[in-house]
Every structure is written in structure tokens, then in C-alpha cells.
N, CA, C and O of each residue as an XYZ file, in Angstrom:
300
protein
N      -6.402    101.798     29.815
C      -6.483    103.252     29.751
C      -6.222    103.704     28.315
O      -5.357    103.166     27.624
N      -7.223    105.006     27.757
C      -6.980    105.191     26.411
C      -5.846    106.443     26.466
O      -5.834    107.274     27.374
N      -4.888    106.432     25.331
C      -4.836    107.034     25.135
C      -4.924    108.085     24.125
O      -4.650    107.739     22.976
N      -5.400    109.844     24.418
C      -6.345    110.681     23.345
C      -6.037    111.658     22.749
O      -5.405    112.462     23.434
N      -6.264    112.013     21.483
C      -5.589    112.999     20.576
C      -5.725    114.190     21.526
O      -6.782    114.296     22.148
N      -4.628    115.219     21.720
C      -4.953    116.529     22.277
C      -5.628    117.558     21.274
O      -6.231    118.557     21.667
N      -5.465    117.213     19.935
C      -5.778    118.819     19.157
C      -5.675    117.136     17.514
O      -4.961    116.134     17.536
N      -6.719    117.586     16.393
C      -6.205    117.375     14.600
C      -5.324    117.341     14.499
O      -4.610    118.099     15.156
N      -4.787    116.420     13.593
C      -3.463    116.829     12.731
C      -3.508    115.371     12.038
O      -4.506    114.740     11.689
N      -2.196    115.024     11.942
C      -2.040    113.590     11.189
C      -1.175    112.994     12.500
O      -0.501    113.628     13.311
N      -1.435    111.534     12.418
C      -0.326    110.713     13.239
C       0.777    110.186     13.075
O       0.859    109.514     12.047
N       1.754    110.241     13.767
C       3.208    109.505     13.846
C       3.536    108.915     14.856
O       2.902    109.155     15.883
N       4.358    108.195     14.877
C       4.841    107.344     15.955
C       5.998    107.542     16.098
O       6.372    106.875     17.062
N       7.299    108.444     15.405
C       8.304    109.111     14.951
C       8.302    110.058     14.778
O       7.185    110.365     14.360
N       9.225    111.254     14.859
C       9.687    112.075     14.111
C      10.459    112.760     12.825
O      10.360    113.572     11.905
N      11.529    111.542     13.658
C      12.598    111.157     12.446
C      13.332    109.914     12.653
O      13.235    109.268     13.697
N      14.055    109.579     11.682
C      14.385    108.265     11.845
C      15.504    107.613     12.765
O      16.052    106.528     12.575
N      15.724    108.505     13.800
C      16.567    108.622     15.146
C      15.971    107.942     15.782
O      16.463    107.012     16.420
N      14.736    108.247     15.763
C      13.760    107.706     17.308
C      12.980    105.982     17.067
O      12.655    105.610     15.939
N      12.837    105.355     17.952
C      12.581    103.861     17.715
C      10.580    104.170     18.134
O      10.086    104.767     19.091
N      10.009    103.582     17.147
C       8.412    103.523     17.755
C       8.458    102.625     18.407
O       9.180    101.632     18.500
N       7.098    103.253     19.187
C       6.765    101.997     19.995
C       5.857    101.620     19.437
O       5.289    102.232     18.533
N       5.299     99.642     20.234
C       4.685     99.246     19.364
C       4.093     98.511     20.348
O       4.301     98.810     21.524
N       3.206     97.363     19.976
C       2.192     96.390     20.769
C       3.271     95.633     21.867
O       4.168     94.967     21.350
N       3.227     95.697     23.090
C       3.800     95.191     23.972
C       4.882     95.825     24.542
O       5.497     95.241     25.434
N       5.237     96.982     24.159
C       6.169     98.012     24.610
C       5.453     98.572     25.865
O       4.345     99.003     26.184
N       7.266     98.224     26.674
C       5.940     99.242     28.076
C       6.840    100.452     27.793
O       7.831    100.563     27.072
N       6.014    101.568     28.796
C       6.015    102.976     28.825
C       5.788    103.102     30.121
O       5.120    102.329     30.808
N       6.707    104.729     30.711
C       6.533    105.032     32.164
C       5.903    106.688     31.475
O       6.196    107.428     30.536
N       5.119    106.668     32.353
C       4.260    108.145     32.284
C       5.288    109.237     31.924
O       6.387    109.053     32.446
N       5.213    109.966     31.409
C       5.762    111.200     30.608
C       6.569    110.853     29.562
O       7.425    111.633     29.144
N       6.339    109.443     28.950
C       7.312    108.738     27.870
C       6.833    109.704     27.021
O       5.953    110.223     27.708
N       6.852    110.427     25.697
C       7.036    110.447     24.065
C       6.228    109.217     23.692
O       6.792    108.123     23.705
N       5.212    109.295     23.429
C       4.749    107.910     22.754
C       4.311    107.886     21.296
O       4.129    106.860     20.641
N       4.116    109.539     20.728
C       3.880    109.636     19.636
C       3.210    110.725     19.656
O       2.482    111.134     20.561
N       3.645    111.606     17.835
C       3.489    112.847     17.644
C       1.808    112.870     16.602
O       1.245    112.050     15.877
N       1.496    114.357     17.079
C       0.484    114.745     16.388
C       0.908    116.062     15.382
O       0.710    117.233     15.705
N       1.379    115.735     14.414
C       1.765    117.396     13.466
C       0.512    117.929     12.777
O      -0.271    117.349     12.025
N       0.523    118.937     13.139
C      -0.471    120.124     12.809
C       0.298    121.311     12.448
O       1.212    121.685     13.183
N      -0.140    122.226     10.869
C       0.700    123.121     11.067
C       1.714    122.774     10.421
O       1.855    123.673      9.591
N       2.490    122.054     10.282
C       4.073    122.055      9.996
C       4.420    121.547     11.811
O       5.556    121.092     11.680
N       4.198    121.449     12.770
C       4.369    121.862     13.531
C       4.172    120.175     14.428
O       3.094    119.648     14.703
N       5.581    119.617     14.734
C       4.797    118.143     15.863
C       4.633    118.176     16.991
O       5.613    118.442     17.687
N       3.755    118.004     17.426
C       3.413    118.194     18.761
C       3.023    116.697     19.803
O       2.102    115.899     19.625
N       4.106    116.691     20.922
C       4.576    115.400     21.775
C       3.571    114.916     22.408
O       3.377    115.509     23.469
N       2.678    113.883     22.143
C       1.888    112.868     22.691
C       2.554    112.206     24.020
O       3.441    111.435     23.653
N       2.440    112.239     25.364
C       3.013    111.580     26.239
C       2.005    111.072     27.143
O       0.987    111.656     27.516
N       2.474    109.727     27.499
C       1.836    109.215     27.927
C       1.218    109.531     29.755
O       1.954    110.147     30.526
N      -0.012    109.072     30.162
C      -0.361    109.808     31.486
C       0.126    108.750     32.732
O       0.158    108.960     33.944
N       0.491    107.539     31.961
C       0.314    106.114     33.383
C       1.391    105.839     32.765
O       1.921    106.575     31.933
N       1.852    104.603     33.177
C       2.480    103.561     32.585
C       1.918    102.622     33.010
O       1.065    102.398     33.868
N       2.822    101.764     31.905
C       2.157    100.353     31.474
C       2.316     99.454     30.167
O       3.520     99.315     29.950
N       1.751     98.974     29.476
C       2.479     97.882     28.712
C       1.100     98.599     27.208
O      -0.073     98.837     27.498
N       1.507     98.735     26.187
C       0.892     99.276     25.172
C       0.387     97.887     24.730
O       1.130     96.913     24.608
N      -0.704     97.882     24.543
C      -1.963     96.952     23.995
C      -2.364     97.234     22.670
O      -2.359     96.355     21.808
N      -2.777     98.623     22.404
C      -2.871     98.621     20.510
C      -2.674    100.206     20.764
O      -2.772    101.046     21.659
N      -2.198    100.019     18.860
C      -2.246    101.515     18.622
C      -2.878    101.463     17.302
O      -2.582    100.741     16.350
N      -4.025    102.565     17.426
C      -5.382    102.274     16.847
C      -5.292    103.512     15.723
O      -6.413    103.967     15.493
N      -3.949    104.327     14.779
C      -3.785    104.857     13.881
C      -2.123    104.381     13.349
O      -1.137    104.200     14.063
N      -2.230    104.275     12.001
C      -0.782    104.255     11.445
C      -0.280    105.252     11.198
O      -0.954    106.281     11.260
N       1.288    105.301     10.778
C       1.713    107.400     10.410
C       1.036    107.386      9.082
O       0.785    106.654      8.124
N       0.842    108.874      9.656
C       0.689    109.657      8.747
C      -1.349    109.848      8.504
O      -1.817    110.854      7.970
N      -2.071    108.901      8.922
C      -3.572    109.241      9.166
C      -4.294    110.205     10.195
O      -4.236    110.248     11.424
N      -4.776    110.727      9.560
C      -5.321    111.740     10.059
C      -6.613    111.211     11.244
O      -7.491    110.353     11.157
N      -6.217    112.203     12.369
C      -6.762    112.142     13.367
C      -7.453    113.120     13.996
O      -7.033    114.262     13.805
N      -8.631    112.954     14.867
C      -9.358    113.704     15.507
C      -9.432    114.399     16.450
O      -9.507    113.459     17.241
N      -9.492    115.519     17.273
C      -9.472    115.432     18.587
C     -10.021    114.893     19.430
O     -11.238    114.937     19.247
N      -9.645    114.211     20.596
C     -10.311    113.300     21.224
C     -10.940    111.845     20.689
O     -11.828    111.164     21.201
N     -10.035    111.578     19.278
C      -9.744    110.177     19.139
C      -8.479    109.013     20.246
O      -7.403    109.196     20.815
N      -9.273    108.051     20.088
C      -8.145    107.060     20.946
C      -7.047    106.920     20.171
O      -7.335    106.461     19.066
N      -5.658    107.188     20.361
C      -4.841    106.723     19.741
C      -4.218    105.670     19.969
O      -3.525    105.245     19.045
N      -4.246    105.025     21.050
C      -3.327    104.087     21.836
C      -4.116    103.673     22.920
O      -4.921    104.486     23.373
N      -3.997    102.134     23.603
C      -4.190    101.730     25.089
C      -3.200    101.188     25.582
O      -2.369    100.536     24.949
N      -3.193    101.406     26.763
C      -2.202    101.032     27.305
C      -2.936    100.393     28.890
O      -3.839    100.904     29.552
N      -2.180     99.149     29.147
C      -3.047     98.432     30.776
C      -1.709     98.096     31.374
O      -1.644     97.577     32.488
């Protein structure tokens, strides 16, 4: 299952340096935080729709992203 930019901005996998990313083989339960999209000044919470075990994440921070780019899969 992909998961897809809601809205532009740039990517993170963090906020700040409190929070641990996730990464290739990390599982996730549906409504996890899996990673932010800031637009604006403004980050806005990527959460995940399933759970499951993260397979790739297909932007690094800080690259700019599309709407309705894949950011992540997760099976």
C-alpha cells in the first residue's frame, strides 16, 4: 500500500529532534505520525491509513514533494 502526499511542500520524517524517524522495516499501526509535509511555515501530520511493516520511503528531508506523490509503502 502507497503511501500519498496530501497537499506540496517539502518532506520530513521529523519535526524536531525529539521524535525518532521511521525507517525501512519499522512497523506502524494506522493513525501512526509517519511523517510531515511543511508548507507555509506550517507542518502538516502524514499518518498512516493501515498498518504494517514500512518497505521504502521514496523522499529524504527536506525534498520537495508533490501532491499525490508516493511517499512511503508500507505491506
Amino acid at each position: 500500500e502507497d503511501i500519498i502526499a496530501p497537499l506540496e511542500g517539502k518532506f520530513y520524517l521529523t519535526k524536531s529532534t525529539q521524535e525518532t524517524p521511521k525507517k525501512v522495516g519499522d512497523k506502524v499501526v494506522a493513525g501512526d505520525t509517519i511523517a510531515y509535509i511543511e508548507a507555509m511555515k506550517t507542518y502538516n501530520a502524514v499518518r498512516a491509513e493501515f498498518s504494517g511493516t514500512v518497505t521504502s520511503i521514496c523522499f529524504g528531508p527536506g525534498d520537495a514533494v508533490s501532491e499525490d506523490d508516493v511517499l512511503m509503502t508500507i505491506q
